[in-house]
Short mmCIF file of C-alpha atoms in Angstrom, two decimals:
data_model
loop_
_atom_site.label_atom_id
_atom_site.label_comp_id
_atom_site.label_asym_id
_atom_site.label_seq_id
_atom_site.Cartn_x
_atom_site.Cartn_y
_atom_site.Cartn_z
CA UNK J 3 -0.07 0.07 0.16
CA UNK J 4 1.64 3.48 -1.27
CA UNK J 5 1.96 5.49 2.09
CA UNK J 6 1.09 9.02 1.27
CA UNK J 7 1.20 10.71 4.15
CA UNK J 8 3.86 13.25 3.58
CA UNK J 9 1.93 14.76 0.14
CA UNK J 10 0.20 17.85 1.08
CA UNK J 11 -2.22 17.37 -1.15
CA UNK J 12 -3.02 14.82 -4.84
CA UNK J 13 -5.32 13.98 -6.96
CA UNK J 14 -7.01 10.45 -7.54
CA UNK J 15 -9.35 8.76 -9.54
CA UNK J 16 -10.92 5.69 -10.24
CA UNK J 17 -13.53 4.90 -12.88
CA UNK J 18 -16.75 2.26 -12.64
CA UNK J 19 -19.45 0.92 -15.60
CA UNK J 20 -22.97 0.61 -15.70
CA UNK J 21 -24.42 -3.79 -15.61
CA UNK J 22 -25.14 -3.06 -19.18
CA UNK J 23 -21.06 -2.42 -20.53
CA UNK J 24 -19.89 -5.50 -22.75
CA UNK J 25 -17.70 -6.89 -19.86
CA UNK J 26 -19.60 -6.53 -16.83
CA UNK J 27 -22.81 -8.37 -19.36
CA UNK J 28 -20.46 -10.81 -19.51
CA UNK J 29 -19.48 -11.25 -15.74
CA UNK J 30 -23.37 -11.30 -15.14
CA UNK J 31 -23.87 -14.07 -17.50
CA UNK J 32 -21.08 -15.81 -15.47
CA UNK J 33 -22.61 -15.06 -12.27
CA UNK J 34 -25.84 -16.25 -13.31
CA UNK J 35 -24.92 -19.60 -14.50
CA UNK J 36 -22.62 -20.03 -11.18
CA UNK J 37 -25.91 -19.33 -9.21
CA UNK J 38 -28.33 -21.57 -11.47
CA UNK J 39 -26.02 -24.24 -10.58
CA UNK J 40 -25.05 -23.66 -7.17
CA UNK J 41 -28.58 -23.23 -5.96
CA UNK J 42 -28.93 -26.97 -6.92
CA UNK J 43 -26.21 -27.90 -6.27
CA UNK J 44 -24.01 -26.05 -2.82
CA UNK J 45 -20.38 -27.99 -4.20
CA UNK J 46 -20.58 -27.23 -7.98
CA UNK J 47 -16.92 -26.76 -9.52
CA UNK J 48 -17.23 -23.77 -11.87
CA UNK J 49 -14.81 -21.71 -13.32
CA UNK J 50 -17.29 -19.61 -16.00
CA UNK J 51 -15.77 -17.47 -18.80
CA UNK J 52 -17.71 -15.43 -21.31
CA UNK J 53 -17.29 -13.70 -24.59
CA UNK J 54 -20.47 -11.19 -25.90
CA UNK J 55 -20.66 -9.17 -29.12
CA UNK J 56 -23.01 -8.25 -31.76
CA UNK J 57 -25.50 -10.98 -31.48
CA UNK J 58 -23.22 -13.51 -30.21
CA UNK J 59 -22.80 -15.07 -26.75
CA UNK J 60 -19.65 -17.70 -26.29
CA UNK J 61 -19.77 -19.72 -23.13
CA UNK J 62 -16.34 -21.14 -22.37
CA UNK J 63 -14.73 -23.48 -18.96
CA UNK J 64 -14.96 -25.94 -16.70
CA UNK J 65 -17.79 -26.98 -14.76
CA UNK J 66 -18.62 -29.89 -13.01
CA UNK J 67 -21.74 -30.93 -11.02
CA UNK J 68 -22.72 -33.34 -8.91
CA UNK J 69 -26.67 -33.31 -8.91
CA UNK J 70 -29.34 -34.39 -11.33
CA UNK J 71 -30.83 -30.84 -11.03
CA UNK J 72 -27.54 -28.84 -11.20
CA UNK J 73 -26.91 -31.44 -14.38
CA UNK J 74 -30.63 -30.13 -15.80
CA UNK J 75 -29.73 -26.87 -15.08
CA UNK J 76 -26.80 -26.66 -17.10
CA UNK J 77 -28.42 -28.00 -19.85
CA UNK J 78 -29.71 -25.05 -19.82
CA UNK J 79 -27.31 -22.43 -19.53
CA UNK J 80 -27.97 -20.91 -22.79
CA UNK J 81 -31.82 -19.42 -21.18
CA UNK J 82 -30.20 -18.52 -18.27
CA UNK J 83 -27.51 -16.40 -20.15
CA UNK J 84 -30.31 -14.78 -22.55
CA UNK J 85 -32.12 -13.73 -19.36
CA UNK J 86 -29.43 -12.54 -17.79
CA UNK J 87 -29.50 -10.33 -20.84
CA UNK J 88 -33.06 -9.90 -20.60
CA UNK J 89 -32.65 -8.46 -17.26
CA UNK J 90 -29.70 -5.68 -17.68
CA UNK J 91 -32.25 -4.33 -20.63
CA UNK J 92 -30.85 -5.84 -24.00
CA UNK J 93 -34.55 -6.37 -25.70
CA UNK J 94 -34.27 -3.97 -28.57
CA UNK J 95 -32.87 -5.90 -31.89
CA UNK J 96 -32.50 -2.43 -33.45
CA UNK J 97 -29.08 -2.17 -30.82
CA UNK J 98 -27.60 -4.96 -32.51
CA UNK J 99 -27.62 -7.14 -29.16
CA UNK J 100 -30.85 -8.62 -28.00
CA UNK J 101 -31.32 -11.87 -25.79
CA UNK J 102 -33.96 -13.46 -28.08
CA UNK J 103 -32.04 -12.97 -31.67
CA UNK J 104 -28.52 -13.07 -29.88
CA UNK J 105 -26.49 -16.89 -29.94
CA UNK J 106 -24.84 -18.57 -27.96
CA UNK J 107 -22.40 -20.90 -28.13
CA UNK J 108 -21.34 -23.30 -25.30
CA UNK J 109 -18.31 -24.85 -25.24
CA UNK J 110 -18.07 -26.13 -21.79
CA UNK J 111 -16.35 -29.07 -20.13
CA UNK J 112 -15.31 -30.73 -16.69
CA UNK J 113 -12.75 -29.51 -14.26
CA UNK J 114 -9.70 -31.10 -14.66
CA UNK J 115 -9.07 -34.41 -12.43
CA UNK J 116 -6.11 -32.70 -11.66
CA UNK J 117 -6.72 -29.77 -10.00
CA UNK J 118 -9.90 -31.59 -8.33
CA UNK J 119 -7.49 -33.77 -6.48
CA UNK J 120 -5.71 -30.83 -4.21
CA UNK J 121 -9.28 -29.27 -3.76
CA UNK J 122 -11.78 -32.34 -2.91
CA UNK J 123 -10.00 -34.17 -0.52
CA UNK J 124 -11.23 -36.84 2.63
CA UNK J 125 -11.45 -34.57 4.91
CA UNK J 126 -13.65 -31.22 3.59
CA UNK J 127 -10.93 -29.23 6.88
CA UNK J 128 -8.07 -30.09 4.67
CA UNK J 129 -9.45 -28.66 1.71
CA UNK J 130 -6.93 -27.47 -0.52
CA UNK J 131 -6.92 -23.58 -2.33
CA UNK J 132 -8.31 -24.58 -6.11
CA UNK J 133 -5.09 -22.57 -7.49
CA UNK J 134 -2.24 -20.90 -6.40
CA UNK J 135 -2.14 -17.02 -6.33
CA UNK J 136 -2.25 -14.02 -3.92
CA UNK J 137 -5.40 -12.09 -3.17
CA UNK J 138 -5.90 -8.33 -1.35
CA UNK J 139 -8.16 -6.85 0.66
CA UNK J 140 -8.31 -3.04 1.67
CA UNK J 141 -10.44 -0.79 3.37
CA UNK J 142 -10.32 3.09 4.67
CA UNK J 143 -12.32 5.43 6.31
CA UNK J 144 -12.89 7.99 3.98
CA UNK J 145 -16.35 6.19 3.48
CA UNK J 146 -19.43 5.15 5.56
CA UNK J 147 -18.90 1.52 3.87
CA UNK J 148 -14.90 2.12 4.49
CA UNK J 149 -13.87 2.43 0.65
CA UNK J 150 -12.28 4.63 -1.22
CA UNK J 151 -14.76 7.68 -2.19
CA UNK J 152 -13.36 7.81 -5.80
CA UNK J 153 -14.35 4.35 -6.59
CA UNK J 154 -17.45 4.84 -3.98
CA UNK J 155 -18.68 7.61 -5.77
CA UNK J 156 -18.10 5.84 -9.38
CA UNK J 157 -20.13 3.06 -8.60
CA UNK J 158 -23.01 5.29 -6.91
CA UNK J 159 -23.25 6.67 -9.87
CA UNK J 160 -23.23 3.86 -12.37
CA UNK J 161 -26.30 3.00 -9.89
CA UNK J 162 -27.82 5.87 -10.31
CA UNK J 163 -27.81 5.73 -14.24
CA UNK J 164 -29.10 2.22 -14.15
CA UNK J 165 -32.11 3.57 -11.85
CA UNK J 166 -32.90 6.30 -13.81
CA UNK J 167 -33.45 4.25 -17.13
CA UNK J 168 -35.24 1.70 -15.69
CA UNK J 169 -37.58 3.65 -14.02
CA UNK J 170 -38.11 6.43 -16.43
CA UNK J 171 -36.66 9.12 -15.00
CA UNK J 172 -33.80 9.85 -18.26
CA UNK J 173 -35.93 8.37 -21.25
CA UNK J 174 -33.47 8.26 -23.79
CA UNK J 175 -31.10 6.52 -21.56
CA UNK J 176 -29.32 2.75 -23.09
CA UNK J 177 -28.04 0.17 -20.69
CA UNK J 178 -24.18 1.00 -21.53
CA UNK J 179 -22.56 3.11 -19.15
CA UNK J 180 -19.15 4.36 -17.75
CA UNK J 181 -18.68 6.88 -14.98
CA UNK J 182 -14.92 8.04 -13.61
CA UNK J 183 -14.68 10.35 -10.81
CA UNK J 184 -11.32 12.22 -9.42
CA UNK J 185 -10.98 13.33 -6.05
CA UNK J 186 -8.77 16.23 -4.75
CA UNK J 187 -7.37 15.18 -1.47
CA UNK J 188 -5.39 17.00 1.40
CA UNK J 189 -2.91 15.79 4.02
CA UNK J 190 -4.41 12.34 2.96
CA UNK J 191 -8.46 13.70 3.50
CA UNK J 192 -11.19 13.75 0.78
CA UNK J 193 -11.80 17.55 -0.04
CA UNK J 194 -13.31 18.03 -2.82
CA UNK J 195 -14.99 16.19 -5.83
CA UNK J 196 -12.45 17.22 -9.06
CA UNK J 197 -13.50 16.23 -12.32
CA UNK J 198 -16.53 13.91 -13.21
CA UNK J 199 -16.34 12.01 -16.47
CA UNK J 200 -19.67 10.19 -17.48
CA UNK J 201 -20.69 8.69 -20.46
CA UNK J 202 -23.79 6.54 -21.67
CA UNK J 203 -25.34 5.07 -24.22
CA UNK J 204 -28.56 7.42 -25.51
CA UNK J 205 -31.46 7.11 -27.77
CA UNK J 206 -31.46 9.71 -30.58
CA UNK J 207 -33.63 11.26 -28.56
CA UNK J 208 -30.37 12.93 -27.03
CA UNK J 209 -28.72 14.37 -29.95
CA UNK J 210 -28.97 18.11 -31.11
CA UNK J 211 -30.47 17.57 -34.78
CA UNK J 212 -27.68 20.67 -35.92
CA UNK J 213 -24.89 18.92 -34.23
CA UNK J 214 -25.77 15.20 -34.59
CA UNK J 215 -23.93 15.18 -30.90
CA UNK J 216 -25.32 15.38 -27.75
CA UNK J 217 -27.33 18.28 -26.76
CA UNK J 218 -26.51 20.53 -23.60
CA UNK J 219 -30.30 20.05 -22.02
CA UNK J 220 -29.30 16.55 -22.07
CA UNK J 221 -25.69 16.79 -20.32
CA UNK J 222 -27.60 19.74 -17.76
CA UNK J 223 -30.44 16.48 -17.27
CA UNK J 224 -27.28 13.98 -16.58
CA UNK J 225 -25.86 16.14 -14.55
CA UNK J 226 -28.74 17.40 -12.35
CA UNK J 227 -30.53 13.96 -12.39
CA UNK J 228 -27.62 11.88 -11.86
CA UNK J 229 -24.36 13.92 -10.93
CA UNK J 230 -25.72 16.06 -8.28
CA UNK J 231 -27.60 13.51 -6.53
CA UNK J 232 -25.51 11.21 -5.55
CA UNK J 233 -22.71 13.74 -4.60
CA UNK J 234 -24.80 15.67 -2.69
CA UNK J 235 -26.51 12.63 -0.82
CA UNK J 236 -22.71 10.71 -0.04
CA UNK J 237 -20.66 13.67 0.78
CA UNK J 238 -22.14 17.16 0.74
CA UNK J 239 -19.36 18.95 1.51
CA UNK J 240 -17.51 17.98 -1.75
CA UNK J 241 -20.03 19.29 -3.56
CA UNK J 242 -19.08 22.51 -5.72
CA UNK J 243 -19.89 25.11 -8.83
CA UNK J 244 -15.79 24.46 -9.82
CA UNK J 245 -16.41 20.44 -10.66
CA UNK J 246 -15.05 20.13 -14.01
CA UNK J 247 -17.76 18.01 -16.18
CA UNK J 248 -17.04 15.66 -19.17
CA UNK J 249 -20.35 14.25 -19.99
CA UNK J 250 -20.01 11.58 -23.10
CA UNK J 251 -16.81 13.72 -24.24
CA UNK J 252 -16.93 12.35 -27.78
CA UNK J 253 -20.42 13.94 -28.71
CA UNK J 254 -22.24 11.10 -29.28
CA UNK J 255 -22.78 7.22 -27.67
CA UNK J 256 -26.29 5.88 -29.70
CA UNK J 257 -23.79 2.31 -30.99
CA UNK J 258 -23.02 1.08 -27.18
CA UNK J 259 -23.01 -2.43 -25.50
CA UNK J 260 -21.60 -5.83 -27.12
CA UNK J 261 -22.29 -4.39 -30.53
CA UNK J 262 -20.19 -1.51 -29.92
CA UNK J 263 -17.18 -3.40 -28.09
CA UNK J 264 -16.43 -7.12 -27.54
CA UNK J 265 -16.94 -8.16 -23.66
CA UNK J 266 -14.93 -10.77 -21.58
CA UNK J 267 -15.56 -12.00 -17.86
CA UNK J 268 -12.90 -10.63 -15.77
CA UNK J 269 -11.64 -7.61 -17.34
CA UNK J 270 -12.68 -4.98 -14.53
CA UNK J 271 -10.84 -6.87 -11.76
CA UNK J 272 -9.95 -2.90 -10.50
CA UNK J 273 -13.75 -1.88 -10.92
CA UNK J 274 -14.67 -4.95 -8.97
CA UNK J 275 -12.20 -4.13 -6.28
CA UNK J 276 -10.65 -0.59 -5.03
CA UNK J 277 -10.48 1.05 -8.12
CA UNK J 278 -6.75 1.07 -7.72
CA UNK J 279 -6.25 2.55 -4.53
CA UNK J 280 -4.29 -0.43 -2.96
CA UNK J 281 -2.58 -3.63 -4.54
CA UNK J 282 -4.32 -6.57 -6.79
CA UNK J 283 -3.65 -9.93 -6.80
CA UNK J 284 -4.60 -9.95 -10.95
CA UNK J 285 -7.42 -12.69 -10.20
CA UNK J 286 -10.75 -11.95 -11.17
CA UNK J 287 -14.28 -12.79 -9.09
CA UNK J 288 -17.33 -13.81 -11.97
CA UNK J 289 -17.80 -17.48 -12.94
CA UNK J 290 -16.41 -18.44 -10.61
CA UNK J 291 -16.96 -20.75 -7.32
CA UNK J 292 -16.14 -20.36 -3.96
CA UNK J 293 -13.12 -22.89 -3.77
CA UNK J 294 -10.94 -20.54 -6.00
CA UNK J 295 -9.76 -18.19 -3.71
CA UNK J 296 -9.57 -15.99 -6.39
CA UNK J 297 -12.86 -15.02 -5.23
CA UNK J 298 -13.40 -16.43 -1.51
CA UNK J 299 -10.12 -15.33 -0.34
CA UNK J 300 -10.69 -12.07 -1.70
CA UNK J 301 -13.96 -11.59 0.40
CA UNK J 302 -12.29 -12.61 3.51
CA UNK J 303 -9.23 -10.41 3.18
CA UNK J 304 -12.11 -6.97 2.45
CA UNK J 305 -13.56 -8.21 5.68
CA UNK J 306 -10.65 -8.70 7.53
CA UNK J 307 -9.49 -4.68 6.62
CA UNK J 308 -12.91 -3.15 6.86
CA UNK J 309 -12.95 -5.05 10.69
CA UNK J 310 -9.18 -3.66 11.32
CA UNK J 311 -10.81 0.28 10.77
CA UNK J 312 -14.38 -0.16 11.82
CA UNK J 313 -12.32 -1.10 14.96
CA UNK J 314 -9.55 1.69 14.44
CA UNK J 315 -6.71 -0.32 14.72
CA UNK J 316 -5.91 1.87 11.50
CA UNK J 317 -7.29 4.38 9.58
CA UNK J 318 -6.33 2.28 6.04
CA UNK J 319 -5.23 -1.05 5.74
CA UNK J 320 -3.89 -2.94 3.26
CA UNK J 321 -4.62 -7.42 3.42
CA UNK J 322 -2.80 -9.89 1.94
CA UNK J 323 -3.14 -13.53 1.57
CA UNK J 324 -1.08 -15.93 -0.79
CA UNK J 325 -2.31 -19.90 -1.52
CA UNK J 326 -0.63 -22.69 -3.14
CA UNK J 327 -2.73 -24.93 -4.93
CA UNK J 328 -3.89 -27.79 -3.08
CA UNK J 329 -3.03 -26.55 0.28
CA UNK J 330 -5.54 -25.36 3.41
CA UNK J 331 -3.23 -22.84 5.01
CA UNK J 332 -2.65 -20.09 3.38
CA UNK J 333 1.92 -19.48 2.31
CA UNK J 334 1.70 -15.96 3.64
CA UNK J 335 -0.44 -13.04 5.49
CA UNK J 336 0.88 -9.65 5.60
CA UNK J 337 -0.90 -6.51 6.48
CA UNK J 338 0.15 -3.26 6.00
CA UNK J 339 -1.25 0.34 7.55
CA UNK J 340 0.58 2.87 5.31
CA UNK J 341 1.41 4.21 9.14
CA UNK J 342 -2.10 5.25 9.99
CA UNK J 343 -2.42 2.37 12.47
CA UNK J 344 -2.16 2.13 16.45
CA UNK J 345 0.12 -1.10 16.57
CA UNK J 346 2.88 -2.46 14.64
CA UNK J 347 1.73 -4.15 10.94
CA UNK J 348 3.27 -7.37 12.73
CA UNK J 349 1.22 -7.45 16.01
CA UNK J 350 -1.84 -7.07 13.53
CA UNK J 351 -0.69 -10.27 11.26
CA UNK J 352 -0.34 -12.26 14.14
CA UNK J 353 -3.32 -11.27 15.51
CA UNK J 354 -5.72 -11.62 12.15
CA UNK J 355 -3.92 -15.65 11.66
CA UNK J 356 -5.47 -16.11 15.24
CA UNK J 357 -8.44 -14.60 14.94
CA UNK J 358 -9.66 -14.78 11.37
CA UNK J 359 -10.35 -18.29 9.51
CA UNK J 360 -8.33 -18.40 6.33
CA UNK J 361 -8.10 -22.13 5.32
CA UNK J 362 -10.81 -22.51 2.31
CA UNK J 363 -12.98 -24.55 4.02
CA UNK J 364 -13.28 -22.30 6.45
CA UNK J 365 -13.41 -18.91 4.79
CA UNK J 366 -16.73 -20.52 2.77
CA UNK J 367 -18.31 -21.71 6.11
CA UNK J 368 -17.32 -18.17 7.76
CA UNK J 369 -18.84 -16.40 5.03
CA UNK J 370 -21.83 -18.32 3.63
CA UNK J 371 -20.57 -18.59 0.34
CA UNK J 372 -22.35 -21.48 -0.79
CA UNK J 373 -25.22 -19.59 -1.97
CA UNK J 374 -26.76 -18.27 -5.28
CA UNK J 375 -25.64 -15.00 -4.37
CA UNK J 376 -22.83 -14.19 -7.24
CA UNK J 377 -25.68 -12.55 -9.74
CA UNK J 378 -25.89 -9.33 -7.34
CA UNK J 379 -21.91 -8.97 -7.00
CA UNK J 380 -21.55 -8.64 -10.99
CA UNK J 381 -22.03 -5.18 -11.36
CA UNK J 382 -21.59 -1.70 -9.09
CA UNK J 383 -18.43 -3.66 -7.49
CA UNK J 384 -18.23 -6.32 -4.94
CA UNK J 385 -17.51 -4.42 -2.31
CA UNK J 386 -18.76 -1.27 -0.13
CA UNK J 387 -22.39 -2.15 -0.61
CA UNK J 388 -25.20 -2.67 1.84
CA UNK J 389 -26.63 -6.37 1.26
CA UNK J 390 -27.34 -8.99 3.92
CA UNK J 391 -26.13 -11.32 1.29
CA UNK J 392 -22.68 -9.82 0.89
CA UNK J 393 -21.42 -11.51 4.55
CA UNK J 394 -17.90 -9.89 4.10
CA UNK J 395 -19.32 -6.39 3.99
CA UNK J 396 -20.31 -7.25 8.06
CA UNK J 397 -18.80 -5.37 10.90
CA UNK J 398 -18.80 -7.89 13.54
CA UNK J 399 -15.36 -8.84 14.57
CA UNK J 400 -14.82 -5.30 16.58
CA UNK J 401 -14.86 -5.92 19.92
CA UNK J 402 -13.20 -9.08 19.35
CA UNK J 403 -9.76 -7.91 17.24
CA UNK J 404 -9.22 -5.07 19.80
CA UNK J 405 -9.24 -7.40 22.76
CA UNK J 406 -6.93 -9.26 21.27
CA UNK J 407 -4.51 -6.40 20.49
CA UNK J 408 -5.31 -5.37 23.93
CA UNK J 409 -6.64 -1.89 23.24
#
C-alpha cells in the first residue's frame, strides 16, 4: 500500500461501469450461470468464462456438477444467459444485441481431475486452495462503507444511471455506460470532487439535430438528475460549483453494448475491487465458485480489512494472503497500514492469523458462500455495498480485534 501521508495534496481517480457495459454483461452471465448451478449443487466446481459481441454469446470454461437438478440447469445455460441479458435491458434488436436473437455457443467441459484432486479431500477441513495466487483486501475511513471515495462515488453514479433508465427518469438512456471520479485530497483527506466523467449510451432523442451530438439540455439532465444527487447525498461537503464535467465527451454514444465493443469475463477487476487504490492479485471473481480462492479469499481479505478499520486500529489497511494449489493453510499473511495504525503491522498480522479463519473451507463456511448470491456482485462493485448477502461487508469482529490487540 502506498503511504501518502507525506504529500500535502494529490488527485486520485477511479472508474466504474454500468451493468450494460460489455465486460459487465459477460461477468453477469458467468455469475448468473454459477447461481443457477450452486442453487442445486452447493459444491459445484465452476469456472465459467463468457464472451459477448454483436449477436453472439460464447460460454467457455470448466464446470462439474454432482446432482441431477444441477445437471438439468447446466443443460439450460443458454436460457440462463439469455435471461441475464434480458434483465440487464438488452431487449431491442435495433441495438445489435438482444436476448431473443443473439446466438449462444457453449464450449464447456468438466474440471480437470488433476486440479480437483488438490481441492476435494477426504476431510473437508483439509480442502486445498483451488489454485495458487495472491489476494488483497482494502479498507479506509473515507466513506461510511469504508471504501476509497473515488471508487465509491463512481459506483453510486453507475447505480443511479441504471435506476434513471429503469424507472424512466431519463427516457433516452440505454444500458451501456461508464463513470469516472477524480477526488482532490489535502493531507490525505478527501477535500473536493475535482472532475466527473460520465458516458452513457443513449437514443437519438438525446442529440441536438443541428450538430448530431448530445444536446446541452441532455448534458444538464445528466448533471442534475444523476451526478449532483449522488454527490450531495453521499458527501455534500465535496460538492462545489467548480467541478469539471465531461459528459459523453465524444458527443455521441448511440452504438454501445456488445454491439459497440466486445466484452469478456474478468476484464474489470479494478472496477470490481478498490478502483486502483492498493494492490490487486490479478485474479478475477465472476463465474468462479468459492473453492477458487481468487474469489473467496479476496472476500475474506476485505472482511478482515473492514473490521480492522472499524475497530479504529488503523485508518487504512491492506491485507494480503497467498495460497498454493491443493494446500489449505495460506503460505503468507501480510498487513500494511501505511503508517496509519495504532499497533504494529507485525502485531496485526499475528492477530489476524489467530482471529480469522483463513483455510478455504473455513472461509466458505464462515462467510456462507455456498449460496446463489453472485449475480448481484457482477455490477457496481463487490465491496462497499449494503446487502445482507454480502457477508464479507459485516463489521462484527470489532470487539474481538480490539481485545486481541489489547486496545
